mmCIF file of C-alpha atoms and ligand atoms in Angstrom:
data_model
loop_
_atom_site.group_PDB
_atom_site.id
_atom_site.type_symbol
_atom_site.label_atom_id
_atom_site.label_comp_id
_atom_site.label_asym_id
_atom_site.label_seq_id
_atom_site.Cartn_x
_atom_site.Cartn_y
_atom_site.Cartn_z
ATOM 1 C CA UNK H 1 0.000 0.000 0.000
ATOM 2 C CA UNK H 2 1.080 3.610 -0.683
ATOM 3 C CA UNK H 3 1.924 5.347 2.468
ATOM 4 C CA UNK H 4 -0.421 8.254 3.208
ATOM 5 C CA UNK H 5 2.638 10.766 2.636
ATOM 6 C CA UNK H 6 2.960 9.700 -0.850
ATOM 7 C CA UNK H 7 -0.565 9.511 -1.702
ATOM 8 C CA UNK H 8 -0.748 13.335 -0.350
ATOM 9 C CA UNK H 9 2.297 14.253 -2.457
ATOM 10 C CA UNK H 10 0.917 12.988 -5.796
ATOM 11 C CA UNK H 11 -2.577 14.809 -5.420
ATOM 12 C CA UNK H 12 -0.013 18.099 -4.842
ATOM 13 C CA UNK H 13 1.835 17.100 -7.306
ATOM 14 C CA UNK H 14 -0.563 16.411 -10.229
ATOM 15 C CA UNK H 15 -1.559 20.027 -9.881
ATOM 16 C CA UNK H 16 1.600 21.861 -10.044
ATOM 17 C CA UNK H 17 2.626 19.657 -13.002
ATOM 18 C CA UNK H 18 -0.099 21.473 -14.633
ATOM 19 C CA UNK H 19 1.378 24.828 -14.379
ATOM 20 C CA UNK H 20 3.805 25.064 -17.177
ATOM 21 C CA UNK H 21 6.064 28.515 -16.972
ATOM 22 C CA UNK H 22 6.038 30.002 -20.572
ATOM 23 C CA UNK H 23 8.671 28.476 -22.912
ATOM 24 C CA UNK H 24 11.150 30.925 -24.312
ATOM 25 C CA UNK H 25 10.807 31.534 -27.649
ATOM 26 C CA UNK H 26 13.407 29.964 -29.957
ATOM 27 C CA UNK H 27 14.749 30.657 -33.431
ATOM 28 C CA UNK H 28 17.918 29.670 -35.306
ATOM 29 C CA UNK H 29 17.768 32.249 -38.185
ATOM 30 C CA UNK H 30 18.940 35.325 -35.599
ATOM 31 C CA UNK H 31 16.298 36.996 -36.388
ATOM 32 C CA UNK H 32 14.796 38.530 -32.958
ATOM 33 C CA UNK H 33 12.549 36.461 -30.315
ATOM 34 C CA UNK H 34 9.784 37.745 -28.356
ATOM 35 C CA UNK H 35 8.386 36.687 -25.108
ATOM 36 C CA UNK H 36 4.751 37.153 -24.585
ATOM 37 C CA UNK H 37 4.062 34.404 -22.244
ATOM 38 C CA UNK H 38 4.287 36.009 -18.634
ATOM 39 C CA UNK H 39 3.135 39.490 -18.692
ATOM 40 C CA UNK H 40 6.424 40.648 -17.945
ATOM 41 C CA UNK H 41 6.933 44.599 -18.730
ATOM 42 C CA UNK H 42 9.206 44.718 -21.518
ATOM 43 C CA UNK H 43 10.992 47.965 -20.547
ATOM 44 C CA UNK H 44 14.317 46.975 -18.139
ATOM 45 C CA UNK H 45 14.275 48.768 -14.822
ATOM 46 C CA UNK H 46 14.971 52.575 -14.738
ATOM 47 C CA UNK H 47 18.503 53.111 -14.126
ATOM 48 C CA UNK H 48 17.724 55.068 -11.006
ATOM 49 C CA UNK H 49 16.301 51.706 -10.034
ATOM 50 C CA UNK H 50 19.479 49.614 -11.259
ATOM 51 C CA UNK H 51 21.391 51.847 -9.204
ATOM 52 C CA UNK H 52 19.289 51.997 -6.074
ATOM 53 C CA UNK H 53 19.396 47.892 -6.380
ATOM 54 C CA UNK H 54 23.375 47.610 -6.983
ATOM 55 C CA UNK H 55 24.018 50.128 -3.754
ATOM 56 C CA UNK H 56 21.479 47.544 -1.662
ATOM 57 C CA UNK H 57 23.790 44.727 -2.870
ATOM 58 C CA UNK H 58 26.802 45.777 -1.132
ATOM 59 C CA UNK H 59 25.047 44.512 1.579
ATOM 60 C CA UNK H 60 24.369 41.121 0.776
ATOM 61 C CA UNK H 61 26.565 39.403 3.326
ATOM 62 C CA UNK H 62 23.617 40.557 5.570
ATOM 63 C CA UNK H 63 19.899 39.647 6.036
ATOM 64 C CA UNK H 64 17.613 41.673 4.809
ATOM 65 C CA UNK H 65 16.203 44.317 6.866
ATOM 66 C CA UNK H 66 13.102 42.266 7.892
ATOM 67 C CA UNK H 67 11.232 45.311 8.686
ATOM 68 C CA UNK H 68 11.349 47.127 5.711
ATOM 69 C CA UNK H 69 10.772 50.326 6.887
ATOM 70 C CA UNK H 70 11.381 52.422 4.553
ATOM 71 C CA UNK H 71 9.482 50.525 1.412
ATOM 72 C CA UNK H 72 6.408 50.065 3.896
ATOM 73 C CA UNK H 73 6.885 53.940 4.954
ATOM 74 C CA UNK H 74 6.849 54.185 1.266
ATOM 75 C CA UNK H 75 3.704 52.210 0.369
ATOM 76 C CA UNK H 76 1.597 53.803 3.354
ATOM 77 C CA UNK H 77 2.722 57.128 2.454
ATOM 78 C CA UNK H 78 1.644 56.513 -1.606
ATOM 79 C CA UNK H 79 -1.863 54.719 -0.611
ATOM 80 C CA UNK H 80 -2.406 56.910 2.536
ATOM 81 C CA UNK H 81 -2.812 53.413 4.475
ATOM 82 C CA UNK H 82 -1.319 52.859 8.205
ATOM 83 C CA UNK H 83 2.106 50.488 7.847
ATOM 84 C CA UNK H 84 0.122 48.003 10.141
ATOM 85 C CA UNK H 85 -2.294 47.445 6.903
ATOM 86 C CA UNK H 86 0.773 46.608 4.613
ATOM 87 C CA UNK H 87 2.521 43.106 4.483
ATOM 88 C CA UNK H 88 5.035 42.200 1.918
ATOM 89 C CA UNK H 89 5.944 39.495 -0.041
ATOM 90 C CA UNK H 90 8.193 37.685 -2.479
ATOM 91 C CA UNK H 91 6.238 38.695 -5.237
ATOM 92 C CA UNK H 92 1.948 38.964 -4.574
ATOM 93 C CA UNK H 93 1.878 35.162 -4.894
ATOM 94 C CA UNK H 94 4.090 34.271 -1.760
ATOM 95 C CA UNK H 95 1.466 36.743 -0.206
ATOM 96 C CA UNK H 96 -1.539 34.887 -1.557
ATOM 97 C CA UNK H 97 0.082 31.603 -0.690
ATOM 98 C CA UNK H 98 0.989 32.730 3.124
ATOM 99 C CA UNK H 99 -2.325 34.140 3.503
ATOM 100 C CA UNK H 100 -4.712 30.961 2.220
ATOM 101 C CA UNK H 101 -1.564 29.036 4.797
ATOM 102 C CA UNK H 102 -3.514 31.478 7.342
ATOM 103 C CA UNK H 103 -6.935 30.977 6.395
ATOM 104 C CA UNK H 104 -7.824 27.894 5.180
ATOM 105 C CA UNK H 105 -7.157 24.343 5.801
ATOM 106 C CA UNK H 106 -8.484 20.963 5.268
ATOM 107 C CA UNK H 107 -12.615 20.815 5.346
ATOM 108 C CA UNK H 108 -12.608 24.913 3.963
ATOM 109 C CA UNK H 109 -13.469 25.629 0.713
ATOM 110 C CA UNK H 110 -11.998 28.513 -1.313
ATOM 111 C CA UNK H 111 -14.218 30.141 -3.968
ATOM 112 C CA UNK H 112 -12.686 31.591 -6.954
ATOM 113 C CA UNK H 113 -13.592 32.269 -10.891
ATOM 114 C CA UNK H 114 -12.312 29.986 -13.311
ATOM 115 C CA UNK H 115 -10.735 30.419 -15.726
ATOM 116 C CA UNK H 116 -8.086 32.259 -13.170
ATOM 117 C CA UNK H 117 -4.765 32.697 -12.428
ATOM 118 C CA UNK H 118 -3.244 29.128 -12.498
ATOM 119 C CA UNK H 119 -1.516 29.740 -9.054
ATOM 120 C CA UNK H 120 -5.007 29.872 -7.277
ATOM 121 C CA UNK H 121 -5.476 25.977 -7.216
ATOM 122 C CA UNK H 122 -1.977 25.096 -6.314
ATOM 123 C CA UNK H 123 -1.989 27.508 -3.271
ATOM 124 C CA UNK H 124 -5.397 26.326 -2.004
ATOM 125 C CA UNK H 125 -4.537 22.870 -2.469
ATOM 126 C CA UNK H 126 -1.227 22.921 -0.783
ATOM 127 C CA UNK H 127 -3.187 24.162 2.135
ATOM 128 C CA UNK H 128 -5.489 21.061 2.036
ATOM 129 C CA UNK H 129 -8.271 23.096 1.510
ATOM 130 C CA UNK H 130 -10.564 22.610 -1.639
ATOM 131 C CA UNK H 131 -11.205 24.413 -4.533
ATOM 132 C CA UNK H 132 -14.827 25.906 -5.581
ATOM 133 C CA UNK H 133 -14.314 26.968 -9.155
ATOM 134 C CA UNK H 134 -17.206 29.336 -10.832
ATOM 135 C CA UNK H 135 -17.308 28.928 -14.555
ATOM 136 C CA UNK H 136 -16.782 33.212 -15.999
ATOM 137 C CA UNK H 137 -19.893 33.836 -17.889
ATOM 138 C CA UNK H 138 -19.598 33.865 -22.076
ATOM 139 C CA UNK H 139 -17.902 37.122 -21.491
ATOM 140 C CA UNK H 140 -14.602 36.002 -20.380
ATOM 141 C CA UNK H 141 -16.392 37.653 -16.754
ATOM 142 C CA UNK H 142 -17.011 37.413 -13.540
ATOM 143 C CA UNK H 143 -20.185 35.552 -12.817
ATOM 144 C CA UNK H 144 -20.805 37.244 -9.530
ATOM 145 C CA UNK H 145 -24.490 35.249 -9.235
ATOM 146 C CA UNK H 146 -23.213 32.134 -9.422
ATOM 147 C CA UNK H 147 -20.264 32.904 -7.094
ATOM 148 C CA UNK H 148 -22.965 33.787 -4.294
ATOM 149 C CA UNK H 149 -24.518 30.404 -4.843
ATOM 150 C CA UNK H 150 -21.020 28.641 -4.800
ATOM 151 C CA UNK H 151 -20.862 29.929 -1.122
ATOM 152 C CA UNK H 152 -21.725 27.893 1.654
ATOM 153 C CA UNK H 153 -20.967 27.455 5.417
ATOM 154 C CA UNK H 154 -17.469 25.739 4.345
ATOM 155 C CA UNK H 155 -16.142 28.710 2.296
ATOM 156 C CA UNK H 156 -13.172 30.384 3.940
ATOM 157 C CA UNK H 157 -11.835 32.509 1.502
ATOM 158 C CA UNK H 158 -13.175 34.332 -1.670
ATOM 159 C CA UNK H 159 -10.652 35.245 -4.989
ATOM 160 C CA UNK H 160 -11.357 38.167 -6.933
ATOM 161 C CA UNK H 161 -8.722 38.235 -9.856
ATOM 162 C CA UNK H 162 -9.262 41.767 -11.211
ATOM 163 C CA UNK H 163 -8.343 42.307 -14.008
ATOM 164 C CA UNK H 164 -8.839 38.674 -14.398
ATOM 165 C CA UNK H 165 -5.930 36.852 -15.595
ATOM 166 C CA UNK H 166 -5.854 35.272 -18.401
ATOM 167 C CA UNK H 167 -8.823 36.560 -20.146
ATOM 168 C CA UNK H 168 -8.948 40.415 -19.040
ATOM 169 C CA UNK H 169 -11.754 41.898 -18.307
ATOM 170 C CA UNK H 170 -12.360 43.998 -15.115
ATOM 171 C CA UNK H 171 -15.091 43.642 -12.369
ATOM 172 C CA UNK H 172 -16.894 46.676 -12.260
ATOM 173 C CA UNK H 173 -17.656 48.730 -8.976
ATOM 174 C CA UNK H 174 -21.437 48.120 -8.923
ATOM 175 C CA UNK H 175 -21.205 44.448 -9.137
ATOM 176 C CA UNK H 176 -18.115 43.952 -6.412
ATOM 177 C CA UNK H 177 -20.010 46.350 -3.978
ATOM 178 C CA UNK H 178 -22.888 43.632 -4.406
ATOM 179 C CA UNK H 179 -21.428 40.877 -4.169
ATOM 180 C CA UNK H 180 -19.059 42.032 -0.707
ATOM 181 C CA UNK H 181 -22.453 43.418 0.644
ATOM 182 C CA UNK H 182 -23.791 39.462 0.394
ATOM 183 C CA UNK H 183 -20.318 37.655 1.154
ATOM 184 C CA UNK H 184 -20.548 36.894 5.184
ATOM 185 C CA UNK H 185 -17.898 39.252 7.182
ATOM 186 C CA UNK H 186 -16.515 35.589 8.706
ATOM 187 C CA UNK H 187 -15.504 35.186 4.863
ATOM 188 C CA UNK H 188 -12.092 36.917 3.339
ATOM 189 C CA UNK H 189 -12.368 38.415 -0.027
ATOM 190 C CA UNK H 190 -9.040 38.290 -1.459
ATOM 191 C CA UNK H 191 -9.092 41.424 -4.482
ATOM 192 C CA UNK H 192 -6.153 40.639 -6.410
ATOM 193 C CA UNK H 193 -5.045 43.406 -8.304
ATOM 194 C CA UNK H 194 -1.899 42.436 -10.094
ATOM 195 C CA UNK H 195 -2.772 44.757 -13.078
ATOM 196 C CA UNK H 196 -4.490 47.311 -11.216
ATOM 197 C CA UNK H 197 -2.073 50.163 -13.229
ATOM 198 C CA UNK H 198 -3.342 49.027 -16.301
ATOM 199 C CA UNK H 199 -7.389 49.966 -16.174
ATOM 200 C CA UNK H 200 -8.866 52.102 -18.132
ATOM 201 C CA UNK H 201 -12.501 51.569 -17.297
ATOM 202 C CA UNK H 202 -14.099 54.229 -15.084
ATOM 203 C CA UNK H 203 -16.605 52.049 -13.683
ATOM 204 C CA UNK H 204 -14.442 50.320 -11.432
ATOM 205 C CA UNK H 205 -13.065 50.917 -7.620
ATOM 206 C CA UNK H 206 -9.856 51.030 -6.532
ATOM 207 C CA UNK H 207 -9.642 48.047 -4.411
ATOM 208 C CA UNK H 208 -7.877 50.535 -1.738
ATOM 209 C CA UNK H 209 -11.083 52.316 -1.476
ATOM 210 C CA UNK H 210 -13.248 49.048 -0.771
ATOM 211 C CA UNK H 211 -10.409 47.127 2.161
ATOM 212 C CA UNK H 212 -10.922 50.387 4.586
ATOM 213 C CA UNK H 213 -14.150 49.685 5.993
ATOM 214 C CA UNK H 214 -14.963 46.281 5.647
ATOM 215 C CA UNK H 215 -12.206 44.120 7.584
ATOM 216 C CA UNK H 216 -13.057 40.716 4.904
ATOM 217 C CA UNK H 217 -11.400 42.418 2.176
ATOM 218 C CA UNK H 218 -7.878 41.932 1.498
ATOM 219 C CA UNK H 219 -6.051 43.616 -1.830
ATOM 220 C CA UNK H 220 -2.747 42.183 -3.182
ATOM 221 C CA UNK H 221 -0.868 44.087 -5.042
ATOM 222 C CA UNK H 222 2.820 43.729 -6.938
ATOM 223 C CA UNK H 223 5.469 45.854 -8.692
ATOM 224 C CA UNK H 224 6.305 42.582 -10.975
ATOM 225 C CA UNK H 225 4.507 43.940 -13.890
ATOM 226 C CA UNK H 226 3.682 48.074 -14.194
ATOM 227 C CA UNK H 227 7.119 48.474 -12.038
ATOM 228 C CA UNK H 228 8.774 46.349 -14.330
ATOM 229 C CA UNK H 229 10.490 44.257 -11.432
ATOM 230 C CA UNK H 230 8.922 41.004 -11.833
ATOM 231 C CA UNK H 231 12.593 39.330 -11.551
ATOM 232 C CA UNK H 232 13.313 41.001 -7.902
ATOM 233 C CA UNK H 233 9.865 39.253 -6.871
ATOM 234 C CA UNK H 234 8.170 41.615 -4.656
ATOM 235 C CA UNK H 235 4.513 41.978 -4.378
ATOM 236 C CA UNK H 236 2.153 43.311 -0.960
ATOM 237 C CA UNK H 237 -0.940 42.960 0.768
ATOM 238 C CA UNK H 238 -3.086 45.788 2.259
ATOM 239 C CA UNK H 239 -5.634 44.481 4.992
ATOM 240 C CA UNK H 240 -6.693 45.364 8.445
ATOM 241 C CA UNK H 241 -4.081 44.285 11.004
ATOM 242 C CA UNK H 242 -5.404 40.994 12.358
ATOM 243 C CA UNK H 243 -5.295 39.958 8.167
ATOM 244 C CA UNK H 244 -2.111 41.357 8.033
ATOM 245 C CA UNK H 245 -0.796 40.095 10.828
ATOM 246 C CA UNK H 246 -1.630 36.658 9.854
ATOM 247 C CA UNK H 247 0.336 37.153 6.747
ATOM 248 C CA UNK H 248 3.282 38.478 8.311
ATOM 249 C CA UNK H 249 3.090 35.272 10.482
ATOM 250 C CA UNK H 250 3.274 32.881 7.891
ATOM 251 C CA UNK H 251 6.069 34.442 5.750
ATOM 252 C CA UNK H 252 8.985 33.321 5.053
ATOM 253 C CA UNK H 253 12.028 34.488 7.365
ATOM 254 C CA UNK H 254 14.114 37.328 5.573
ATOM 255 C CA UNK H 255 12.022 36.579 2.108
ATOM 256 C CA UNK H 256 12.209 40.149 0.334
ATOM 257 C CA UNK H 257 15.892 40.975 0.048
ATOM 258 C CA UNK H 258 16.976 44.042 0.120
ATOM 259 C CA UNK H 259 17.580 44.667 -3.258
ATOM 260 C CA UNK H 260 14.175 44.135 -3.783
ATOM 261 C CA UNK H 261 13.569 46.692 -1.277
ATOM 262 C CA UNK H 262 15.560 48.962 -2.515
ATOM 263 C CA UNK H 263 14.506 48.988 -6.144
ATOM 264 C CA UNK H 264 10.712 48.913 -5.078
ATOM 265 C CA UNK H 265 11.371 52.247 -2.856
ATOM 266 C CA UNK H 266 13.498 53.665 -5.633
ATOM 267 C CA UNK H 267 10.422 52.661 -8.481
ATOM 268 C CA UNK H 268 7.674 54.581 -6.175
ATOM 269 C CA UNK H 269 10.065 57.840 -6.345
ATOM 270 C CA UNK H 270 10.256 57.057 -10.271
ATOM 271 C CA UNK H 271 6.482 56.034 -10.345
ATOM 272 C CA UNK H 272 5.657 59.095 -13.049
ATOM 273 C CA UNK H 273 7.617 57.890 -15.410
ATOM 274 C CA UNK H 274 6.686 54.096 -14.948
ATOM 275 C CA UNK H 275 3.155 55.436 -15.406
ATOM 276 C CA UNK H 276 3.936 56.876 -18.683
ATOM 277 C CA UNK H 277 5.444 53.815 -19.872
ATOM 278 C CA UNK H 278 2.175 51.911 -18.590
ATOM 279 C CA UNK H 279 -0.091 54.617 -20.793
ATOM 280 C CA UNK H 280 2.767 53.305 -23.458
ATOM 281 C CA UNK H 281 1.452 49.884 -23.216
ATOM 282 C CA UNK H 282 -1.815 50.813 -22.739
ATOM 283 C CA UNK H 283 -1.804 52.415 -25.883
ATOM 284 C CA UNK H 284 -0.144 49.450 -27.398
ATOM 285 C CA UNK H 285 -3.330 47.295 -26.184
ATOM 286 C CA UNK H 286 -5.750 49.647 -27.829
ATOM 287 C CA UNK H 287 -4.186 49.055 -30.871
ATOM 288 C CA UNK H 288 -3.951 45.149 -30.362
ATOM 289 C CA UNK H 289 -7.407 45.021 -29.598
ATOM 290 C CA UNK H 290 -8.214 47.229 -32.151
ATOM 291 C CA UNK H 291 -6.673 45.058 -35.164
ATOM 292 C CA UNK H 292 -7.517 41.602 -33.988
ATOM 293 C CA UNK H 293 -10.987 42.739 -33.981
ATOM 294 C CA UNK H 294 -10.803 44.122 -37.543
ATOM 295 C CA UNK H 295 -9.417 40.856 -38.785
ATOM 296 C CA UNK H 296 -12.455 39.070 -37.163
ATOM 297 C CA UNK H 297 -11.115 38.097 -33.541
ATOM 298 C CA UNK H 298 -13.384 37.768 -30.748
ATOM 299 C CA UNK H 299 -10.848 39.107 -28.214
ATOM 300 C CA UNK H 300 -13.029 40.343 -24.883
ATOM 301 C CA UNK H 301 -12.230 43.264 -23.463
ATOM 302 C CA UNK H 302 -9.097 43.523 -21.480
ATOM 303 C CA UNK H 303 -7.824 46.044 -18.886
ATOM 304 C CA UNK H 304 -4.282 44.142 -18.219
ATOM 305 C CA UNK H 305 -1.083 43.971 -19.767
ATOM 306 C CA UNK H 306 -2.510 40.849 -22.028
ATOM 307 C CA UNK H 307 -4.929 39.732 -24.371
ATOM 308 C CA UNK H 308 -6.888 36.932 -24.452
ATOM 309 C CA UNK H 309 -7.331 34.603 -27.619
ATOM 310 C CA UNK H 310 -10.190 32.677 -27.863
ATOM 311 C CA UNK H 311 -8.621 29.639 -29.504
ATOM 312 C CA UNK H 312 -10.380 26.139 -28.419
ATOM 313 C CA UNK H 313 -8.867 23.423 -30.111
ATOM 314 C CA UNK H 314 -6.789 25.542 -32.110
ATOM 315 C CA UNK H 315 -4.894 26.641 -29.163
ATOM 316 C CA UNK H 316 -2.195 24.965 -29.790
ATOM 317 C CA UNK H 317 -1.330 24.807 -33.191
ATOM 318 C CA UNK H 318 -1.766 28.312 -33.119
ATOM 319 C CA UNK H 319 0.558 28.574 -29.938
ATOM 320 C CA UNK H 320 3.286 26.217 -32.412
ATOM 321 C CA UNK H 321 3.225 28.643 -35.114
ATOM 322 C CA UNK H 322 3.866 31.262 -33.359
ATOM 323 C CA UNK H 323 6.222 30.037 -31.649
ATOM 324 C CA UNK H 324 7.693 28.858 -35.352
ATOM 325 C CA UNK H 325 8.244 32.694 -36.117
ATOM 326 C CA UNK H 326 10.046 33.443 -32.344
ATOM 327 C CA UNK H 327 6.678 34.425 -29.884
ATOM 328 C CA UNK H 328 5.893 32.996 -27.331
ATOM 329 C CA UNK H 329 2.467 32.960 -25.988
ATOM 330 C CA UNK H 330 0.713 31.402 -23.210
ATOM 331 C CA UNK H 331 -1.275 28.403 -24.048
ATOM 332 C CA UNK H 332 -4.373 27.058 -22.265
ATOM 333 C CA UNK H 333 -4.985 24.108 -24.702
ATOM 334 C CA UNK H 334 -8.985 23.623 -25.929
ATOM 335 C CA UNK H 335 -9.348 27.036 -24.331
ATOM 336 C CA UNK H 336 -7.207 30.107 -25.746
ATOM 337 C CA UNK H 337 -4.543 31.866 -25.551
ATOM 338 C CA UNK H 338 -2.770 34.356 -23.446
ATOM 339 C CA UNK H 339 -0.574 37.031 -24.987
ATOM 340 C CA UNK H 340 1.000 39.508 -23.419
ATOM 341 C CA UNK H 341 1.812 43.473 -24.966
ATOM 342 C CA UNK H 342 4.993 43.780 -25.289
ATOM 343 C CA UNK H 343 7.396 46.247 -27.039
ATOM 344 C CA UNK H 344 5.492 47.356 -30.405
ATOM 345 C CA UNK H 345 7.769 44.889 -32.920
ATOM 346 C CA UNK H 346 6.594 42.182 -30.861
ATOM 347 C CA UNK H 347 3.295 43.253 -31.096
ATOM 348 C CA UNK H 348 3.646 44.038 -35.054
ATOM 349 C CA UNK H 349 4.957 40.272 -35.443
ATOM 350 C CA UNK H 350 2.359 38.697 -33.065
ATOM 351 C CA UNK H 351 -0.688 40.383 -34.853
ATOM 352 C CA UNK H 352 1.196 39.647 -38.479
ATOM 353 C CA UNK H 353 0.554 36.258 -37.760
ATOM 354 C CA UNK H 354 -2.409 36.551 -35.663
ATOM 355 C CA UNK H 355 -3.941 38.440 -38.640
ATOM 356 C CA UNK H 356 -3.167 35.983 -41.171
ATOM 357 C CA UNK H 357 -4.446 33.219 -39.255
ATOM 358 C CA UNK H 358 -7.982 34.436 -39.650
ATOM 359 C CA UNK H 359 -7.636 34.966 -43.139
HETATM 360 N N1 PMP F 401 -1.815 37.677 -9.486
HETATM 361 C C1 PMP F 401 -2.036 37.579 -10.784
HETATM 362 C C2 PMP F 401 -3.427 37.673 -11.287
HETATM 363 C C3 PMP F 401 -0.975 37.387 -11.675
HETATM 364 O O1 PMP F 401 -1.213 37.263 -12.976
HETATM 365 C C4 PMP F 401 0.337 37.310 -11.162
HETATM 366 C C5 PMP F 401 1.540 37.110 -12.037
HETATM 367 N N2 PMP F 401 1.395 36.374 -13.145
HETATM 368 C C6 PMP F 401 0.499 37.411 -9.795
HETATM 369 C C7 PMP F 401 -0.589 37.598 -8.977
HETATM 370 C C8 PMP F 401 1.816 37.242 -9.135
HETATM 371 O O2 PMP F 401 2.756 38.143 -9.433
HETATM 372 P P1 PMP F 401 4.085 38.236 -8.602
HETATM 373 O O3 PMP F 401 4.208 37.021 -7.733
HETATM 374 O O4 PMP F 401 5.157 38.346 -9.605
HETATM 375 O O5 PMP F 401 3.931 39.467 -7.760
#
């Protein structure tokens, strides 16, 4: 007989074999590649940043200032939030993962939308808790009706991914003030905001606004992608203290280094001009958008750094040939695909072939 250990190890296992980090793109012509398969930022850090990050790292012999004072000074001081409402992380989903460690165990149920970001079913399952997946509606959406019924005396923990990643769209103010107003205050909404920097839709709500007076909501938050410093792995939460405190709890020991640190601090001074380059992007996604659409894609609406291919079972073959011509994209086979903006000749090549593969 298989001893219980192993038996637990496979079920873990079987789901993190599913997620698949994005291949790089390969070519042997030399002609350039492209990666558009993590929603990485394409522009390198400032080189304020660079050098805020290379002073830090004189001091790598040492641990990391565990406190970090002056990038949570930082944080409270941009979002006009108390330090005690701000834990870090290495990157948003060490915070998500610490904070379902807090929540949830076996027996609790964890409600998200599905199709999500693929991290939400390895973190709730590593906790032993179990997963209540809510199809989106036809409209690559939230499906905030059906997420109500999903809830029952079991559920621990709600995820809001908004925008949602992979498919884009943004939950709208009207229908998240709903839905909290019927979520039970025992249950924590998780709002996570990865791509927060990258709506354009007036109708939503700054997740910032909705944490301060209900205690249940919890907003995570990183610099990975409109900082552009997904590779120093720093993300936060901001909660009430007792959420907070619970995070800060289960965290890793000394798990933000100060390098990190450093160029996070350093990227809020610079945060105009990482703005800008965000509007760049945005721009870039209008135009995306904008083309697919005229060649006859159904792309829904997006308010990330991504766009979302409705594919099925051409997912993959249309994954291969882009990958053929140097992009790579993120596939979800029988489903779609995920592609992020990048710099505008990646784009141009991505919606070349995108373009001709309608025709
Ligand atoms: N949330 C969502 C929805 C994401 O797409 C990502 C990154 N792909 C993250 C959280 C985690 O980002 P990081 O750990 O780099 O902060």
């Amino acid at each position: 007989m298989t001893p219980d250990h192993e038996v637990r190890f496979r079920s873990v296992l079987d789901d993190v074999a599913a997620y698949k980090p994005g291949k790089p793109p390969e070519r042997t012509d030399g002609r350039p590649t492209y990666k558009l398969s993590s929603n990485e930022n394409p522009y390198p850090p400032l080189p304020g940043v660079l050098a805020a990050a290379t002073d830090a790292a004189a001091n790598m012999n040492r641990y990391p200032d565990m406190g970090a004072l002056d990038l949570l000074e930082a944080l409270s001081e941009r979002f006009g939030v108390p330090v005690s409402d701000l834990a870090l992380g290495t990157g948003s989903v060490a915070v998500l993962y610490h904070l379902l460690q807090a929540a949830c165990g076996e027996g609790d149920e964890v409600v998200y939308a599905w199709r999500s970001f693929e991290a939400y079913p390895i973190a709730v399952q590593l906790t032993g808790a179990t997963s209540v997946r809510v199809p989106l509606t036809d409209d690559a959406r939230h499906d905030f009706k059906a997420m109500e019924a999903a809830l029952t005396d079991r559920t621990r923990v709600v995820l809001v991914c908004t925008p949602n990643n992979p498919t884009g769209p943004v939950v709208r103010r009207d229908e998240l003030l709903a839905f909290l107003d019927v979520v039970p205050r025992n249950v924590l909404v998780v709002l996570d905001e990865a791509y927060r920097e990258f709506i354009r839709e007036p109708e939503t709500i700054d997740g910032v606004e909705v944490y301060r007076d209900r205690p249940n909501v919890v907003v995570l938050r990183t610099f990975s992608k409109a900082y552009g410093l997904a590779g120093f792995r720093i993300g936060y939460a901001i909660g009430h203290p007792p959420v907070i405190a619970a995070i800060r709890k289960c965290a890793l020991p000394f798990g933000v280094s100060e390098v990190a640190q450093a160029a996070a601090v350093a990227s809020l001074r610079a945060e105009k001009e990482l703005l800008e380059r965000v509007e760049a992007l945005v721009v870039e996604r209008t135009r995306v958008v904008d083309e697919l659409r005229a060649s006859g894609w159904k792309v829904p609406e997006t308010h990330a750094n991504f766009v979302w291919m409705p594919l099925g079972e051409e997912t993959v073959a249309f994954s291969e040939a882009l990958q053929a011509e140097g992009v790579s994209v993120r596939p979800f086979p029988g489903e779609g695909a995920r592609v992020t903006i990048g710099e505008r000749e990646a784009n141009d090549l991505f919606l070349t072939i995108a373009c001709a593969w309608r025709q």
